[in-house]
Every structure is written in structure tokens, then in C-alpha cells.
Amino acid sequence: KANKKVYAVHMYDGKQHGFHNDTTPRFDAESAKLAWTRTLEVFDAMLADKPDDPARQRNAALAHKQIGAHYAGRLNPDAAREHYQRALDLDERRLAANPTQRSAMFDVAIDLANLANEAHKASDHAAAAQLYERSVALRQRVADSDAKDVQAKGRLAYAQSALSREYLHLGR
């Protein structure tokens, strides 16, 4: 309040710290879903206030990636794809506004790979291959933009390997 910041505090009565961690006995699915919903409401409100702010776009996209991963791990592919697609939409807006920004390129590449992985799990190998091709192209641009960036080359190799897997399924 002293800094004139808007904030909200939510208490989850009877829940232990870490109730969102689904690898522990503390996990509470209902509370975790409510917490994610509230988190997205905050990011969506901030984004609505300044829809072209790249930092807000990225923060909202990161939240959607995390929620997508949560649903992917809980075997809810429709919800995972919905959140991964929203992350992609936000990150593509950032990339369109600044086409040479490495972090935006890589964020879009991750989004594409997340969607490709969901397509792979649904045995839609043609869609997975198309998405991985786009991811590889962006990762290649990132790697080419800095020859000394070994991490970018490793990320590229990961996507190339995943794309190769899809090509094998398609008989290419």
C-alpha cells in the first residue's frame, strides 16, 4: 500500500505450503486450479491495461506455458493445448513487434515445440512435424545470430531430434 501498488492476497484455508506441487502428498487439485485461475486473471488484467507491453505479454505467456505443462503432465491434452496456444499467440505478438529479438524467437520456438509434443502424443505426426519445422527454423536463427552460443545450438539439436522422430513416423 505504501508504494501505491494494487495487490490481492488469497488464503487457502487448510492447505499446506506447496499445495500446487503434484509430486507431493500436499497436492490439492482444486486449490491448484483456483490458484492458476487467479494467476491468469492478474496477468490478463495487466495485459488488458497495456496490451502492447512486451514484458506483460511475456509474463502472461510464461504463465500459460506453466499451466499448459501442468495440464500436459496431468493428461489433459485439450487444456494443455489451449494454454500452449495462448502462449504462442502472445509470444508471436512480441516477435512481430521485434523480429530480431533472440528471446522472443526462442520463446516462440518453445511454444511451437510444446504444441508439437501434444500433437505427437495425439499421434498427429504431420501436425507435429510442421510445428517442429517452424521451431527448428527459429532455433536456427537464434543459433546463427551468435556463433558462440553453445546453449542455442543445444536447443536447436533438441528440436532437430524431435523433428527427426516425426519424420520417422511419417516414413520420410
Tab-separated table of N, CA, C and O in Angstrom, residues 11-122:
chain	number	residue	atom	x	y	z
A	11	MET	N	-5.867	-16.637	0.643
A	11	MET	CA	-5.509	-17.687	1.592
A	11	MET	C	-6.248	-18.960	1.192
A	11	MET	O	-7.406	-18.907	0.767
A	12	TYR	N	-5.580	-20.053	1.326
A	12	TYR	CA	-6.159	-21.346	1.001
A	12	TYR	C	-6.251	-22.118	2.311
A	12	TYR	O	-5.314	-22.838	2.691
A	13	ASP	N	-7.348	-21.921	2.989
A	13	ASP	CA	-7.531	-22.485	4.326
A	13	ASP	C	-7.318	-23.994	4.347
A	13	ASP	O	-7.828	-24.729	3.499
A	14	GLY	N	-6.543	-24.409	5.298
A	14	GLY	CA	-6.294	-25.833	5.491
A	14	GLY	C	-5.292	-26.429	4.529
A	14	GLY	O	-5.030	-27.628	4.576
A	15	LYS	N	-4.734	-25.622	3.652
A	15	LYS	CA	-3.776	-26.146	2.674
A	15	LYS	C	-2.362	-25.824	3.136
A	15	LYS	O	-2.081	-24.783	3.699
A	16	GLN	N	-1.463	-26.769	2.868
A	16	GLN	CA	-0.067	-26.597	3.241
A	16	GLN	C	0.688	-25.863	2.138
A	16	GLN	O	0.253	-25.844	0.980
A	17	HIS	N	1.829	-25.305	2.514
A	17	HIS	CA	2.709	-24.704	1.521
A	17	HIS	C	3.024	-25.760	0.467
A	17	HIS	O	3.282	-26.910	0.775
A	18	GLY	N	2.991	-25.367	-0.788
A	18	GLY	CA	3.317	-26.299	-1.862
A	18	GLY	C	2.131	-27.129	-2.314
A	18	GLY	O	2.322	-28.169	-2.945
A	19	PHE	N	0.916	-26.685	-2.035
A	19	PHE	CA	-0.255	-27.479	-2.413
A	19	PHE	C	-0.391	-27.620	-3.925
A	19	PHE	O	-1.152	-28.443	-4.404
A	20	HIS	N	0.356	-26.822	-4.673
A	20	HIS	CA	0.287	-26.910	-6.127
A	20	HIS	C	1.250	-27.955	-6.689
A	20	HIS	O	1.139	-28.360	-7.842
A	21	ASN	N	2.186	-28.434	-5.888
A	21	ASN	CA	3.186	-29.394	-6.325
A	21	ASN	C	2.562	-30.787	-6.371
A	21	ASN	O	2.356	-31.432	-5.344
A	22	ASP	N	2.285	-31.244	-7.592
A	22	ASP	CA	1.576	-32.523	-7.733
A	22	ASP	C	2.466	-33.742	-7.549
A	22	ASP	O	2.039	-34.870	-7.771
A	23	THR	N	3.699	-33.527	-7.114
A	23	THR	CA	4.584	-34.664	-6.836
A	23	THR	C	4.677	-34.953	-5.342
A	23	THR	O	5.484	-35.782	-4.934
A	24	THR	N	3.855	-34.267	-4.549
A	24	THR	CA	3.888	-34.470	-3.099
A	24	THR	C	2.485	-34.785	-2.598
A	24	THR	O	1.492	-34.491	-3.255
A	25	PRO	N	2.383	-35.338	-1.394
A	25	PRO	CA	1.063	-35.607	-0.814
A	25	PRO	C	0.284	-34.329	-0.487
A	25	PRO	O	-0.916	-34.379	-0.261
A	26	ARG	N	0.962	-33.184	-0.469
A	26	ARG	CA	0.284	-31.911	-0.178
A	26	ARG	C	-0.577	-31.431	-1.338
A	26	ARG	O	-1.378	-30.505	-1.191
A	27	PHE	N	-0.398	-32.022	-2.508
A	27	PHE	CA	-1.089	-31.549	-3.706
A	27	PHE	C	-2.594	-31.546	-3.495
A	27	PHE	O	-3.185	-32.497	-2.994
A	28	ASP	N	-3.211	-30.434	-3.902
A	28	ASP	CA	-4.671	-30.293	-3.850
A	28	ASP	C	-5.110	-29.736	-5.202
A	28	ASP	O	-4.919	-28.547	-5.487
A	29	ALA	N	-5.676	-30.591	-6.051
A	29	ALA	CA	-6.015	-30.222	-7.428
A	29	ALA	C	-6.971	-29.033	-7.496
A	29	ALA	O	-6.785	-28.117	-8.304
A	30	GLU	N	-7.981	-29.027	-6.670
A	30	GLU	CA	-8.974	-27.949	-6.706
A	30	GLU	C	-8.339	-26.597	-6.349
A	30	GLU	O	-8.561	-25.592	-7.026
A	31	SER	N	-7.540	-26.584	-5.299
A	31	SER	CA	-6.869	-25.338	-4.892
A	31	SER	C	-5.841	-24.906	-5.923
A	31	SER	O	-5.687	-23.705	-6.195
A	32	ALA	N	-5.136	-25.867	-6.504
A	32	ALA	CA	-4.144	-25.541	-7.524
A	32	ALA	C	-4.816	-24.909	-8.737
A	32	ALA	O	-4.337	-23.899	-9.265
A	33	LYS	N	-5.936	-25.475	-9.160
A	33	LYS	CA	-6.661	-24.914	-10.308
A	33	LYS	C	-7.140	-23.502	-9.996
A	33	LYS	O	-7.031	-22.596	-10.833
A	34	LEU	N	-7.647	-23.296	-8.814
A	34	LEU	CA	-8.099	-21.963	-8.409
A	34	LEU	C	-6.926	-20.979	-8.393
A	34	LEU	O	-7.048	-19.836	-8.860
A	35	ALA	N	-5.781	-21.401	-7.891
A	35	ALA	CA	-4.601	-20.533	-7.847
A	35	ALA	C	-4.155	-20.162	-9.260
A	35	ALA	O	-3.827	-19.000	-9.532
A	36	TRP	N	-4.147	-21.131	-10.190
A	36	TRP	CA	-3.770	-20.832	-11.569
A	36	TRP	C	-4.778	-19.876	-12.200
A	36	TRP	O	-4.397	-18.954	-12.923
A	37	THR	N	-6.052	-20.097	-11.937
A	37	THR	CA	-7.086	-19.200	-12.482
A	37	THR	C	-6.867	-17.783	-11.995
A	37	THR	O	-6.925	-16.823	-12.775
A	38	ARG	N	-6.602	-17.643	-10.724
A	38	ARG	CA	-6.347	-16.317	-10.164
A	38	ARG	C	-5.082	-15.692	-10.736
A	38	ARG	O	-5.025	-14.487	-10.995
A	39	THR	N	-4.063	-16.513	-10.940
A	39	THR	CA	-2.821	-16.015	-11.518
A	39	THR	C	-3.076	-15.466	-12.922
A	39	THR	O	-2.623	-14.366	-13.263
A	40	LEU	N	-3.811	-16.231	-13.722
A	40	LEU	CA	-4.105	-15.776	-15.080
A	40	LEU	C	-4.956	-14.506	-15.074
A	40	LEU	O	-4.776	-13.636	-15.929
A	41	GLU	N	-5.866	-14.404	-14.123
A	41	GLU	CA	-6.686	-13.190	-14.027
A	41	GLU	C	-5.807	-11.967	-13.801
A	41	GLU	O	-6.044	-10.906	-14.392
A	42	VAL	N	-4.783	-12.101	-12.956
A	42	VAL	CA	-3.872	-10.984	-12.698
A	42	VAL	C	-3.127	-10.613	-13.977
A	42	VAL	O	-3.078	-9.447	-14.375
A	43	PHE	N	-2.545	-11.620	-14.643
A	43	PHE	CA	-1.778	-11.339	-15.855
A	43	PHE	C	-2.674	-10.802	-16.974
A	43	PHE	O	-2.285	-9.907	-17.722
A	44	ASP	N	-3.882	-11.355	-17.109
A	44	ASP	CA	-4.799	-10.872	-18.141
A	44	ASP	C	-5.208	-9.428	-17.877
A	44	ASP	O	-5.314	-8.631	-18.817
A	45	ALA	N	-5.441	-9.079	-16.608
A	45	ALA	CA	-5.802	-7.694	-16.268
A	45	ALA	C	-4.642	-6.744	-16.569
A	45	ALA	O	-4.849	-5.653	-17.124
A	46	MET	N	-3.438	-7.166	-16.229
A	46	MET	CA	-2.267	-6.326	-16.514
A	46	MET	C	-2.085	-6.167	-18.025
A	46	MET	O	-1.770	-5.076	-18.509
A	47	LEU	N	-2.301	-7.230	-18.764
A	47	LEU	CA	-2.162	-7.190	-20.208
A	47	LEU	C	-3.254	-6.328	-20.837
A	47	LEU	O	-2.989	-5.564	-21.771
A	48	ALA	N	-4.464	-6.415	-20.308
A	48	ALA	CA	-5.566	-5.593	-20.819
A	48	ALA	C	-5.269	-4.111	-20.636
A	48	ALA	O	-5.638	-3.285	-21.475
A	49	ASP	N	-4.590	-3.782	-19.548
A	49	ASP	CA	-4.232	-2.397	-19.262
A	49	ASP	C	-3.211	-1.864	-20.263
A	49	ASP	O	-3.267	-0.704	-20.664
A	50	LYS	N	-2.247	-2.728	-20.652
A	50	LYS	CA	-1.209	-2.343	-21.623
A	50	LYS	C	-0.969	-3.521	-22.569
A	50	LYS	O	0.016	-4.255	-22.439
A	51	PRO	N	-1.874	-3.727	-23.538
A	51	PRO	CA	-1.808	-4.923	-24.387
A	51	PRO	C	-0.563	-5.039	-25.265
A	51	PRO	O	-0.223	-6.128	-25.693
A	52	ASP	N	0.103	-3.926	-25.534
A	52	ASP	CA	1.286	-3.977	-26.390
A	52	ASP	C	2.597	-3.965	-25.618
A	52	ASP	O	3.670	-3.877	-26.216
A	53	ASP	N	2.517	-4.091	-24.303
A	53	ASP	CA	3.719	-4.102	-23.468
A	53	ASP	C	4.368	-5.483	-23.565
A	53	ASP	O	3.807	-6.481	-23.121
A	54	PRO	N	5.569	-5.564	-24.164
A	54	PRO	CA	6.204	-6.870	-24.351
A	54	PRO	C	6.494	-7.611	-23.049
A	54	PRO	O	6.436	-8.841	-23.009
A	55	ALA	N	6.807	-6.889	-21.984
A	55	ALA	CA	7.069	-7.558	-20.707
A	55	ALA	C	5.797	-8.209	-20.184
A	55	ALA	O	5.834	-9.335	-19.675
A	56	ARG	N	4.683	-7.530	-20.316
A	56	ARG	CA	3.410	-8.111	-19.858
A	56	ARG	C	2.986	-9.269	-20.751
A	56	ARG	O	2.444	-10.264	-20.269
A	57	GLN	N	3.234	-9.141	-22.031
A	57	GLN	CA	2.937	-10.256	-22.938
A	57	GLN	C	3.753	-11.485	-22.553
A	57	GLN	O	3.227	-12.595	-22.487
A	58	ARG	N	5.030	-11.272	-22.284
A	58	ARG	CA	5.906	-12.399	-21.937
A	58	ARG	C	5.495	-13.026	-20.605
A	58	ARG	O	5.463	-14.252	-20.474
A	59	ASN	N	5.184	-12.193	-19.601
A	59	ASN	CA	4.783	-12.745	-18.307
A	59	ASN	C	3.513	-13.573	-18.434
A	59	ASN	O	3.414	-14.667	-17.863
A	60	ALA	N	2.540	-13.077	-19.189
A	60	ALA	CA	1.303	-13.840	-19.390
A	60	ALA	C	1.600	-15.132	-20.147
A	60	ALA	O	1.070	-16.201	-19.806
A	61	ALA	N	2.452	-15.043	-21.163
A	61	ALA	CA	2.806	-16.238	-21.931
A	61	ALA	C	3.502	-17.273	-21.051
A	61	ALA	O	3.219	-18.473	-21.145
A	62	LEU	N	4.409	-16.817	-20.189
A	62	LEU	CA	5.095	-17.752	-19.286
A	62	LEU	C	4.107	-18.449	-18.358
A	62	LEU	O	4.240	-19.651	-18.090
A	63	ALA	N	3.119	-17.714	-17.870
A	63	ALA	CA	2.097	-18.333	-17.010
A	63	ALA	C	1.334	-19.389	-17.799
A	63	ALA	O	1.082	-20.494	-17.290
A	64	HIS	N	0.985	-19.088	-19.037
A	64	HIS	CA	0.263	-20.071	-19.853
A	64	HIS	C	1.128	-21.294	-20.148
A	64	HIS	O	0.609	-22.419	-20.164
A	65	LYS	N	2.426	-21.099	-20.353
A	65	LYS	CA	3.315	-22.246	-20.568
A	65	LYS	C	3.322	-23.149	-19.330
A	65	LYS	O	3.265	-24.375	-19.442
A	66	GLN	N	3.422	-22.540	-18.160
A	66	GLN	CA	3.452	-23.322	-16.920
A	66	GLN	C	2.145	-24.082	-16.717
A	66	GLN	O	2.151	-25.256	-16.334
A	67	ILE	N	1.044	-23.418	-16.974
A	67	ILE	CA	-0.260	-24.078	-16.809
A	67	ILE	C	-0.416	-25.168	-17.860
A	67	ILE	O	-0.920	-26.266	-17.568
A	68	GLY	N	0.032	-24.900	-19.079
A	68	GLY	CA	-0.010	-25.929	-20.116
A	68	GLY	C	0.785	-27.157	-19.710
A	68	GLY	O	0.327	-28.291	-19.882
A	69	ALA	N	1.972	-26.938	-19.147
A	69	ALA	CA	2.796	-28.071	-18.696
A	69	ALA	C	2.102	-28.831	-17.577
A	69	ALA	O	2.163	-30.069	-17.519
A	70	HIS	N	1.439	-28.099	-16.697
A	70	HIS	CA	0.698	-28.755	-15.614
A	70	HIS	C	-0.371	-29.677	-16.199
A	70	HIS	O	-0.475	-30.840	-15.816
A	71	TYR	N	-1.140	-29.166	-17.145
A	71	TYR	CA	-2.196	-29.983	-17.743
A	71	TYR	C	-1.628	-31.120	-18.581
A	71	TYR	O	-2.192	-32.220	-18.597
A	72	ALA	N	-0.534	-30.876	-19.277
A	72	ALA	CA	0.088	-31.949	-20.062
A	72	ALA	C	0.519	-33.083	-19.144
A	72	ALA	O	0.324	-34.263	-19.453
A	73	GLY	N	1.078	-32.744	-17.995
A	73	GLY	CA	1.505	-33.748	-17.030
A	73	GLY	C	0.353	-34.472	-16.355
A	73	GLY	O	0.518	-35.575	-15.859
A	74	ARG	N	-0.808	-33.838	-16.336
A	74	ARG	CA	-1.991	-34.450	-15.715
A	74	ARG	C	-2.873	-35.098	-16.770
A	74	ARG	O	-4.028	-35.418	-16.514
A	75	LEU	N	-2.331	-35.264	-17.970
A	75	LEU	CA	-3.010	-35.949	-19.066
A	75	LEU	C	-4.336	-35.284	-19.450
A	75	LEU	O	-5.356	-35.934	-19.631
A	76	ASN	N	-4.292	-33.974	-19.576
A	76	ASN	CA	-5.437	-33.202	-20.048
A	76	ASN	C	-4.972	-32.435	-21.286
A	76	ASN	O	-4.672	-31.244	-21.216
A	77	PRO	N	-4.883	-33.147	-22.430
A	77	PRO	CA	-4.281	-32.535	-23.611
A	77	PRO	C	-5.049	-31.330	-24.148
A	77	PRO	O	-4.436	-30.396	-24.669
A	78	ASP	N	-6.366	-31.325	-24.044
A	78	ASP	CA	-7.125	-30.179	-24.550
A	78	ASP	C	-6.775	-28.911	-23.789
A	78	ASP	O	-6.555	-27.857	-24.385
A	79	ALA	N	-6.719	-29.006	-22.474
A	79	ALA	CA	-6.362	-27.845	-21.657
A	79	ALA	C	-4.910	-27.447	-21.898
A	79	ALA	O	-4.598	-26.257	-21.982
A	80	ALA	N	-4.029	-28.432	-22.039
A	80	ALA	CA	-2.617	-28.129	-22.314
A	80	ALA	C	-2.492	-27.363	-23.622
A	80	ALA	O	-1.824	-26.319	-23.682
A	81	ARG	N	-3.141	-27.867	-24.687
A	81	ARG	CA	-3.064	-27.191	-25.986
A	81	ARG	C	-3.635	-25.779	-25.924
A	81	ARG	O	-3.087	-24.855	-26.529
A	82	GLU	N	-4.714	-25.594	-25.198
A	82	GLU	CA	-5.323	-24.268	-25.073
A	82	GLU	C	-4.323	-23.263	-24.485
A	82	GLU	O	-4.164	-22.154	-24.998
A	83	HIS	N	-3.650	-23.661	-23.434
A	83	HIS	CA	-2.695	-22.758	-22.789
A	83	HIS	C	-1.422	-22.588	-23.623
A	83	HIS	O	-0.883	-21.476	-23.709
A	84	TYR	N	-0.951	-23.656	-24.241
A	84	TYR	CA	0.214	-23.529	-25.108
A	84	TYR	C	-0.090	-22.614	-26.302
A	84	TYR	O	0.758	-21.834	-26.726
A	85	GLN	N	-1.296	-22.713	-26.839
A	85	GLN	CA	-1.673	-21.864	-27.965
A	85	GLN	C	-1.750	-20.403	-27.540
A	85	GLN	O	-1.316	-19.517	-28.269
A	86	ARG	N	-2.295	-20.148	-26.366
A	86	ARG	CA	-2.365	-18.765	-25.870
A	86	ARG	C	-0.958	-18.200	-25.679
A	86	ARG	O	-0.695	-17.046	-26.021
A	87	ALA	N	-0.044	-19.014	-25.149
A	87	ALA	CA	1.347	-18.576	-25.005
A	87	ALA	C	1.944	-18.247	-26.371
A	87	ALA	O	2.613	-17.217	-26.533
A	88	LEU	N	1.681	-19.106	-27.356
A	88	LEU	CA	2.199	-18.870	-28.704
A	88	LEU	C	1.652	-17.562	-29.271
A	88	LEU	O	2.400	-16.760	-29.841
A	89	ASP	N	0.358	-17.330	-29.118
A	89	ASP	CA	-0.246	-16.097	-29.630
A	89	ASP	C	0.434	-14.862	-29.025
A	89	ASP	O	0.762	-13.910	-29.733
A	90	LEU	N	0.650	-14.879	-27.729
A	90	LEU	CA	1.283	-13.748	-27.053
A	90	LEU	C	2.740	-13.577	-27.484
A	90	LEU	O	3.191	-12.459	-27.759
A	91	ASP	N	3.468	-14.680	-27.554
A	91	ASP	CA	4.876	-14.595	-27.923
A	91	ASP	C	5.046	-14.198	-29.393
A	91	ASP	O	5.994	-13.489	-29.748
A	92	GLU	N	4.128	-14.621	-30.263
A	92	GLU	CA	4.207	-14.215	-31.663
A	92	GLU	C	3.969	-12.714	-31.810
A	92	GLU	O	4.547	-12.077	-32.690
A	93	ARG	N	3.126	-12.147	-30.960
A	93	ARG	CA	2.928	-10.692	-30.973
A	93	ARG	C	4.243	-9.994	-30.614
A	93	ARG	O	4.608	-8.990	-31.228
A	94	ARG	N	4.933	-10.506	-29.606
A	94	ARG	CA	6.227	-9.925	-29.230
A	94	ARG	C	7.224	-10.023	-30.379
A	94	ARG	O	7.944	-9.081	-30.676
A	95	LEU	N	7.258	-11.182	-31.015
A	95	LEU	CA	8.198	-11.395	-32.106
A	95	LEU	C	7.862	-10.501	-33.303
A	95	LEU	O	8.762	-9.953	-33.939
A	96	ALA	N	6.586	-10.330	-33.600
A	96	ALA	CA	6.184	-9.464	-34.710
A	96	ALA	C	6.623	-8.018	-34.461
A	96	ALA	O	7.023	-7.312	-35.391
A	97	ALA	N	6.564	-7.607	-33.214
A	97	ALA	CA	6.960	-6.240	-32.865
A	97	ALA	C	8.480	-6.057	-32.891
A	97	ALA	O	8.963	-4.935	-33.097
A	98	ASN	N	9.223	-7.149	-32.689
A	98	ASN	CA	10.683	-7.062	-32.653
A	98	ASN	C	11.257	-8.360	-33.237
A	98	ASN	O	11.675	-9.253	-32.497
A	99	PRO	N	11.251	-8.472	-34.574
A	99	PRO	CA	11.597	-9.738	-35.237
A	99	PRO	C	13.016	-10.258	-35.028
A	99	PRO	O	13.288	-11.414	-35.336
A	100	THR	N	13.906	-9.437	-34.508
A	100	THR	CA	15.282	-9.902	-34.312
A	100	THR	C	15.600	-10.186	-32.848
A	100	THR	O	16.732	-10.555	-32.533
A	101	GLN	N	14.621	-10.057	-31.977
A	101	GLN	CA	14.866	-10.294	-30.550
A	101	GLN	C	15.015	-11.792	-30.298
A	101	GLN	O	14.085	-12.576	-30.495
A	102	ARG	N	16.187	-12.180	-29.853
A	102	ARG	CA	16.500	-13.599	-29.638
A	102	ARG	C	15.554	-14.254	-28.630
A	102	ARG	O	15.109	-15.377	-28.836
A	103	SER	N	15.272	-13.561	-27.531
A	103	SER	CA	14.410	-14.174	-26.511
A	103	SER	C	13.005	-14.394	-27.048
A	103	SER	O	12.381	-15.423	-26.738
A	104	ALA	N	12.506	-13.492	-27.865
A	104	ALA	CA	11.168	-13.680	-28.453
A	104	ALA	C	11.180	-14.847	-29.431
A	104	ALA	O	10.245	-15.658	-29.453
A	105	MET	N	12.240	-14.938	-30.232
A	105	MET	CA	12.348	-16.072	-31.172
A	105	MET	C	12.347	-17.393	-30.408
A	105	MET	O	11.653	-18.343	-30.779
A	106	PHE	N	13.157	-17.434	-29.360
A	106	PHE	CA	13.256	-18.686	-28.624
A	106	PHE	C	11.948	-19.005	-27.890
A	106	PHE	O	11.535	-20.167	-27.843
A	107	ASP	N	11.284	-17.986	-27.348
A	107	ASP	CA	10.001	-18.243	-26.682
A	107	ASP	C	8.983	-18.816	-27.658
A	107	ASP	O	8.257	-19.757	-27.329
A	108	VAL	N	8.920	-18.276	-28.880
A	108	VAL	CA	8.010	-18.826	-29.885
A	108	VAL	C	8.420	-20.248	-30.234
A	108	VAL	O	7.568	-21.136	-30.368
A	109	ALA	N	9.714	-20.487	-30.353
A	109	ALA	CA	10.199	-21.839	-30.668
A	109	ALA	C	9.781	-22.840	-29.593
A	109	ALA	O	9.387	-23.972	-29.901
A	110	ILE	N	9.839	-22.424	-28.336
A	110	ILE	CA	9.391	-23.297	-27.241
A	110	ILE	C	7.891	-23.567	-27.350
A	110	ILE	O	7.440	-24.709	-27.204
A	111	ASP	N	7.120	-22.521	-27.609
A	111	ASP	CA	5.667	-22.691	-27.738
A	111	ASP	C	5.338	-23.678	-28.848
A	111	ASP	O	4.480	-24.558	-28.685
A	112	LEU	N	6.011	-23.524	-29.980
A	112	LEU	CA	5.777	-24.431	-31.103
A	112	LEU	C	6.130	-25.868	-30.730
A	112	LEU	O	5.400	-26.809	-31.065
A	113	ALA	N	7.242	-26.042	-30.015
A	113	ALA	CA	7.647	-27.385	-29.594
A	113	ALA	C	6.654	-27.976	-28.590
A	113	ALA	O	6.370	-29.174	-28.631
A	114	ASN	N	6.118	-27.132	-27.698
A	114	ASN	CA	5.109	-27.633	-26.754
A	114	ASN	C	3.874	-28.130	-27.500
A	114	ASN	O	3.344	-29.204	-27.194
A	115	LEU	N	3.421	-27.353	-28.473
A	115	LEU	CA	2.264	-27.773	-29.263
A	115	LEU	C	2.596	-29.009	-30.104
A	115	LEU	O	1.756	-29.914	-30.246
A	116	ALA	N	3.812	-29.059	-30.631
A	116	ALA	CA	4.236	-30.224	-31.416
A	116	ALA	C	4.235	-31.488	-30.563
A	116	ALA	O	3.808	-32.559	-31.013
A	117	ASN	N	4.712	-31.362	-29.339
A	117	ASN	CA	4.733	-32.527	-28.446
A	117	ASN	C	3.316	-33.024	-28.155
A	117	ASN	O	3.081	-34.237	-28.092
A	118	GLU	N	2.391	-32.101	-27.979
A	118	GLU	CA	0.998	-32.516	-27.765
A	118	GLU	C	0.446	-33.199	-29.017
A	118	GLU	O	-0.277	-34.186	-28.915
A	119	ALA	N	0.784	-32.685	-30.203
A	119	ALA	CA	0.351	-33.331	-31.450
A	119	ALA	C	0.962	-34.726	-31.563
A	119	ALA	O	0.286	-35.678	-31.961
A	120	HIS	N	2.234	-34.849	-31.182
A	120	HIS	CA	2.896	-36.161	-31.198
A	120	HIS	C	2.157	-37.146	-30.286
A	120	HIS	O	1.890	-38.279	-30.680
A	121	LYS	N	1.824	-36.706	-29.083
A	121	LYS	CA	1.136	-37.600	-28.136
A	121	LYS	C	-0.234	-38.007	-28.655
A	121	LYS	O	-0.728	-39.082	-28.319
A	122	ALA	N	-0.835	-37.171	-29.517
A	122	ALA	CA	-2.134	-37.494	-30.111
A	122	ALA	C	-1.968	-38.260	-31.428
A	122	ALA	O	-2.946	-38.495	-32.143
